[in-house]
Amino acid sequence: MSIDPKPNRQPEIGAFFQRDRSWHPPAYTPGYKTSVLRSPQKALLSLDTTISEITGPVFGHGMLGELDNDLIHNFAQPGESAIGERIIVYGRVLDERGKGVPGALLEFWQANAGGRYRHKKEGYIAALDPNFGGCGRTITGEDGSYAFRTIKPGPYPWPNGVNDWRPAHIHFSVFGHGFAQRLITQMYFEGDPLIWLCPIVRTIPDRAAVETLIAALDMQSTIPMDARAYKFDIVLRGRRSSVFENRLEGN
Ligand SMILES: [Fe+2]
């Protein structure tokens, strides 16, 4: 499949259009085994949002460390760097009309180049990289733009079916102006055949919805002899909304 390098991202003009709710995976999708136990068995209850959820937190650029958006170096010994394909991930956080959203805290976490997480419950046999931690953060600029440097994560197997593999991916969290506005999604890499085999990806009913989660290779933004670039825009709402895994009911 070839992917339009600017998929689904033209500014909206005219009336506001709701996103297509059929894009979201149903809560109960037996092909993704843990959804069988995680999906609700009873009718949902609606709880009011608390003041602290609505009003906090407030993020400032001053909270960021110098290497927070550099996963190649933020866990590495001085003078060393993480092993793997060096990449830049960049893009914009956009509203439904394609306008940039400034001041949004983005957090990202990922496996290392061999597909292993630095996590005590991680069980995959691939080696840990002593110079790679696997998480970072940044805050969007005035135009909603962000960028960070990392290594391309490896795919990894997971206990679902007998031979299921996650495609290479980076997890993203986007904070708005309150804790209750946190959105979570995953970014995949253009051209990866594992995307279309993944039972988690396959819970998303519409191919166009999956494509909102695939970053395009952007050779124009590479740094020659250093790193390739992948462009990943995140659309917070409207009919071009990215798919967020924690907001099945709407965002
Ligand atoms: Fe993951």
GROMACS .gro file of C-alpha atoms and ligand atoms in nm:
model
  252
    1MET     CA    1   0.000   0.000   0.000
    2SER     CA    2   0.130   0.346  -0.073
    3ILE     CA    3   0.046   0.615   0.174
    4ASP     CA    4  -0.020   0.975   0.091
    5PRO     CA    5   0.251   1.169   0.276
    6LYS     CA    6  -0.013   1.418   0.384
    7PRO     CA    7  -0.302   1.184   0.459
    8ASN     CA    8  -0.626   1.313   0.585
    9ARG     CA    9  -0.478   1.637   0.711
   10GLN     CA   10  -0.615   1.921   0.502
   11PRO     CA   11  -0.769   2.206   0.703
   12GLU     CA   12  -1.142   2.185   0.752
   13ILE     CA   13  -1.352   2.475   0.626
   14GLY     CA   14  -1.721   2.531   0.683
   15ALA     CA   15  -1.928   2.356   0.948
   16PHE     CA   16  -1.789   2.137   1.221
   17PHE     CA   17  -1.817   1.770   1.141
   18GLN     CA   18  -1.822   1.506   1.408
   19ARG     CA   19  -1.570   1.233   1.373
   20ASP     CA   20  -1.688   0.898   1.248
   21ARG     CA   21  -1.751   0.693   1.562
   22SER     CA   22  -1.755   0.370   1.367
   23TRP     CA   23  -1.375   0.418   1.336
   24HIS     CA   24  -1.324   0.312   1.696
   25PRO     CA   25  -1.275  -0.052   1.778
   26PRO     CA   26  -1.554  -0.222   1.967
   27ALA     CA   27  -1.460  -0.283   2.333
   28TYR     CA   28  -1.511  -0.658   2.289
   29THR     CA   29  -1.284  -0.794   2.015
   30PRO     CA   30  -1.195  -1.160   2.084
   31GLY     CA   31  -0.905  -1.155   1.832
   32TYR     CA   32  -0.734  -0.928   2.086
   33LYS     CA   33  -0.759  -1.169   2.377
   34THR     CA   34  -0.732  -0.933   2.674
   35SER     CA   35  -1.031  -0.736   2.545
   36VAL     CA   36  -1.249  -1.031   2.644
   37LEU     CA   37  -1.187  -0.968   3.015
   38ARG     CA   38  -1.132  -0.592   2.993
   39SER     CA   39  -1.449  -0.503   2.808
   40PRO     CA   40  -1.745  -0.393   3.022
   41GLN     CA   41  -1.994  -0.660   3.120
   42LYS     CA   42  -2.248  -0.411   3.256
   43ALA     CA   43  -2.392  -0.078   3.150
   44LEU     CA   44  -2.150   0.214   3.198
   45LEU     CA   45  -2.195   0.470   3.477
   46SER     CA   46  -2.135   0.841   3.417
   47LEU     CA   47  -1.927   1.016   3.684
   48ASP     CA   48  -1.888   1.393   3.713
   49THR     CA   49  -1.541   1.533   3.655
   50THR     CA   50  -1.372   1.677   3.964
   51ILE     CA   51  -1.225   2.030   3.987
   52SER     CA   52  -0.870   1.899   3.997
   53GLU     CA   53  -0.931   1.698   3.681
   54ILE     CA   54  -1.064   2.004   3.501
   55THR     CA   55  -0.818   2.269   3.618
   56GLY     CA   56  -0.485   2.090   3.644
   57PRO     CA   57  -0.212   2.057   3.550
   58VAL     CA   58  -0.049   2.362   3.391
   59PHE     CA   59   0.264   2.280   3.195
   60GLY     CA   60   0.551   2.514   3.126
   61HIS     CA   61   0.860   2.471   2.913
   62GLY     CA   62   1.063   2.522   3.229
   63MET     CA   63   0.968   2.175   3.348
   64LEU     CA   64   1.151   2.007   3.062
   65GLY     CA   65   1.504   1.876   3.087
   66GLU     CA   66   1.748   1.946   2.807
   67LEU     CA   67   1.746   1.585   2.683
   68ASP     CA   68   1.380   1.505   2.745
   69ASN     CA   69   1.313   1.500   2.369
   70ASP     CA   70   1.629   1.308   2.283
   71LEU     CA   71   1.583   0.936   2.355
   72ILE     CA   72   1.914   0.860   2.186
   73HIS     CA   73   2.095   1.032   2.472
   74ASN     CA   74   1.860   1.084   2.768
   75PHE     CA   75   1.945   0.750   2.927
   76ALA     CA   76   2.293   0.705   2.782
   77GLN     CA   77   2.625   0.730   2.955
   78PRO     CA   78   2.814   1.050   2.875
   79GLY     CA   79   2.964   1.021   2.529
   80GLU     CA   80   2.754   0.716   2.439
   81SER     CA   81   2.426   0.675   2.256
   82ALA     CA   82   2.145   0.425   2.207
   83ILE     CA   83   2.186   0.146   1.951
   84GLY     CA   84   1.951   0.146   1.654
   85GLU     CA   85   1.832   0.332   1.347
   86ARG     CA   86   1.849   0.701   1.429
   87ILE     CA   87   1.526   0.881   1.349
   88ILE     CA   88   1.349   1.211   1.408
   89VAL     CA   89   0.976   1.202   1.477
   90TYR     CA   90   0.805   1.534   1.421
   91GLY     CA   91   0.468   1.682   1.342
   92ARG     CA   92   0.194   1.898   1.485
   93VAL     CA   93  -0.090   1.860   1.729
   94LEU     CA   94  -0.391   1.998   1.544
   95ASP     CA   95  -0.751   2.083   1.617
   96GLU     CA   96  -1.039   1.987   1.389
   97ARG     CA   97  -0.964   2.274   1.151
   98GLY     CA   98  -0.595   2.204   1.112
   99LYS     CA   99  -0.494   2.480   1.355
  100GLY     CA  100  -0.196   2.401   1.575
  101VAL     CA  101  -0.254   2.344   1.947
  102PRO     CA  102   0.022   2.513   2.152
  103GLY     CA  103   0.138   2.414   2.499
  104ALA     CA  104   0.030   2.050   2.486
  105LEU     CA  105   0.249   1.811   2.684
  106LEU     CA  106   0.342   1.509   2.473
  107GLU     CA  107   0.491   1.201   2.635
  108PHE     CA  108   0.622   0.905   2.437
  109TRP     CA  109   0.754   0.561   2.524
  110GLN     CA  110   0.878   0.272   2.318
  111ALA     CA  111   1.074  -0.054   2.299
  112ASN     CA  112   1.443  -0.049   2.205
  113ALA     CA  113   1.579  -0.140   1.862
  114GLY     CA  114   1.549  -0.510   1.948
  115GLY     CA  115   1.184  -0.477   2.050
  116ARG     CA  116   1.241  -0.489   2.427
  117TYR     CA  117   1.102  -0.250   2.686
  118ARG     CA  118   1.289  -0.142   2.995
  119HIS     CA  119   1.018  -0.262   3.232
  120LYS     CA  120   1.028  -0.511   3.518
  121LYS     CA  121   0.741  -0.711   3.373
  122GLU     CA  122   0.899  -0.731   3.027
  123GLY     CA  123   0.963  -1.094   2.932
  124TYR     CA  124   1.097  -1.082   2.576
  125ILE     CA  125   1.440  -1.245   2.526
  126ALA     CA  126   1.583  -0.957   2.319
  127ALA     CA  127   1.866  -0.775   2.495
  128LEU     CA  128   1.833  -0.451   2.686
  129ASP     CA  129   2.039  -0.162   2.555
  130PRO     CA  130   2.221  -0.012   2.856
  131ASN     CA  131   2.209   0.328   2.685
  132PHE     CA  132   1.838   0.334   2.604
  133GLY     CA  133   1.560   0.412   2.851
  134GLY     CA  134   1.271   0.439   2.609
  135CYS     CA  135   1.073   0.741   2.722
  136GLY     CA  136   1.070   1.115   2.671
  137ARG     CA  137   0.851   1.422   2.653
  138THR     CA  138   0.813   1.762   2.495
  139ILE     CA  139   0.567   2.052   2.478
  140THR     CA  140   0.418   2.177   2.152
  141GLY     CA  141   0.527   2.520   2.025
  142GLU     CA  142   0.311   2.817   1.926
  143ASP     CA  143   0.209   2.647   1.600
  144GLY     CA  144   0.142   2.310   1.765
  145SER     CA  145   0.468   2.163   1.638
  146TYR     CA  146   0.684   1.911   1.818
  147ALA     CA  147   0.992   1.701   1.742
  148PHE     CA  148   1.202   1.444   1.916
  149ARG     CA  149   1.497   1.225   1.839
  150THR     CA  150   1.504   0.852   1.902
  151ILE     CA  151   1.593   0.515   1.754
  152LYS     CA  152   1.341   0.316   1.555
  153PRO     CA  153   1.181   0.060   1.789
  154GLY     CA  154   1.183  -0.306   1.694
  155PRO     CA  155   0.873  -0.522   1.660
  156TYR     CA  156   0.809  -0.768   1.941
  157PRO     CA  157   0.607  -1.086   1.996
  158TRP     CA  158   0.332  -1.089   2.256
  159PRO     CA  159   0.122  -1.360   2.412
  160ASN     CA  160  -0.209  -1.341   2.231
  161GLY     CA  161  -0.233  -1.597   1.950
  162VAL     CA  162   0.049  -1.846   1.899
  163ASN     CA  163   0.257  -1.610   1.681
  164ASP     CA  164   0.139  -1.250   1.714
  165TRP     CA  165   0.382  -0.961   1.673
  166ARG     CA  166   0.337  -0.594   1.743
  167PRO     CA  167   0.453  -0.377   1.454
  168ALA     CA  168   0.720  -0.123   1.540
  169HIS     CA  169   0.538   0.153   1.728
  170ILE     CA  170   0.576   0.447   1.962
  171HIS     CA  171   0.316   0.513   2.233
  172PHE     CA  172   0.198   0.874   2.267
  173SER     CA  173   0.016   1.054   2.546
  174VAL     CA  174  -0.124   1.402   2.481
  175PHE     CA  175  -0.224   1.619   2.776
  176GLY     CA  176  -0.462   1.906   2.731
  177HIS     CA  177  -0.522   2.163   3.002
  178GLY     CA  178  -0.657   1.911   3.251
  179PHE     CA  179  -0.579   1.556   3.357
  180ALA     CA  180  -0.920   1.447   3.228
  181GLN     CA  181  -0.815   1.554   2.878
  182ARG     CA  182  -0.537   1.302   2.842
  183LEU     CA  183  -0.543   1.115   2.511
  184ILE     CA  184  -0.337   0.807   2.431
  185THR     CA  185  -0.249   0.657   2.095
  186GLN     CA  186   0.024   0.470   1.906
  187MET     CA  187   0.228   0.569   1.603
  188TYR     CA  188   0.329   0.315   1.338
  189PHE     CA  189   0.583   0.340   1.056
  190GLU     CA  190   0.498   0.369   0.688
  191GLY     CA  191   0.556   0.049   0.493
  192ASP     CA  192   0.562  -0.193   0.786
  193PRO     CA  193   0.381  -0.514   0.679
  194LEU     CA  194   0.323  -0.612   1.043
  195ILE     CA  195   0.075  -0.325   1.086
  196TRP     CA  196  -0.194  -0.512   0.894
  197LEU     CA  197  -0.131  -0.841   1.075
  198CYS     CA  198  -0.151  -0.702   1.430
  199PRO     CA  199  -0.459  -0.815   1.629
  200ILE     CA  200  -0.465  -0.482   1.816
  201VAL     CA  201  -0.455  -0.278   1.494
  202ARG     CA  202  -0.718  -0.509   1.349
  203THR     CA  203  -0.966  -0.411   1.619
  204ILE     CA  204  -0.989  -0.077   1.432
  205PRO     CA  205  -1.268  -0.137   1.182
  206ASP     CA  206  -1.169   0.112   0.910
  207ARG     CA  207  -0.843   0.114   0.714
  208ALA     CA  208  -0.854   0.495   0.685
  209ALA     CA  209  -0.866   0.514   1.067
  210VAL     CA  210  -0.551   0.298   1.090
  211GLU     CA  211  -0.381   0.527   0.841
  212THR     CA  212  -0.423   0.822   1.082
  213LEU     CA  213  -0.175   0.634   1.304
  214ILE     CA  214   0.094   0.571   1.041
  215ALA     CA  215   0.382   0.819   1.024
  216ALA     CA  216   0.508   0.898   0.676
  217LEU     CA  217   0.876   0.872   0.590
  218ASP     CA  218   0.988   1.226   0.510
  219MET     CA  219   1.321   1.233   0.329
  220GLN     CA  220   1.299   1.613   0.302
  221SER     CA  221   1.339   1.645   0.677
  222THR     CA  222   1.615   1.392   0.728
  223ILE     CA  223   1.952   1.500   0.854
  224PRO     CA  224   2.198   1.360   0.597
  225MET     CA  225   2.443   1.107   0.739
  226ASP     CA  226   2.259   1.120   1.072
  227ALA     CA  227   1.885   1.044   1.096
  228ARG     CA  228   1.578   0.978   0.881
  229ALA     CA  229   1.257   1.165   0.962
  230TYR     CA  230   0.899   1.046   1.014
  231LYS     CA  231   0.611   1.289   1.016
  232PHE     CA  232   0.321   1.224   1.253
  233ASP     CA  233   0.041   1.476   1.299
  234ILE     CA  234  -0.208   1.419   1.577
  235VAL     CA  235  -0.562   1.552   1.521
  236LEU     CA  236  -0.753   1.594   1.845
  237ARG     CA  237  -1.110   1.595   1.719
  238GLY     CA  238  -1.344   1.631   1.425
  239ARG     CA  239  -1.379   1.395   1.133
  240ARG     CA  240  -1.004   1.379   1.080
  241SER     CA  241  -0.943   1.289   1.443
  242SER     CA  242  -0.665   1.046   1.518
  243VAL     CA  243  -0.784   0.726   1.683
  244PHE     CA  244  -0.725   0.737   2.060
  245GLU     CA  245  -0.733   0.411   2.247
  246ASN     CA  246  -0.857   0.551   2.578
  247ARG     CA  247  -1.148   0.757   2.446
  248LEU     CA  248  -1.380   0.519   2.272
  249GLU     CA  249  -1.678   0.734   2.361
  250GLY     CA  250  -1.549   1.057   2.212
  251ASN     CA  251  -1.279   1.320   2.237
  252FE      FE  252   0.411  -0.122   2.296
   0.00000   0.00000   0.00000
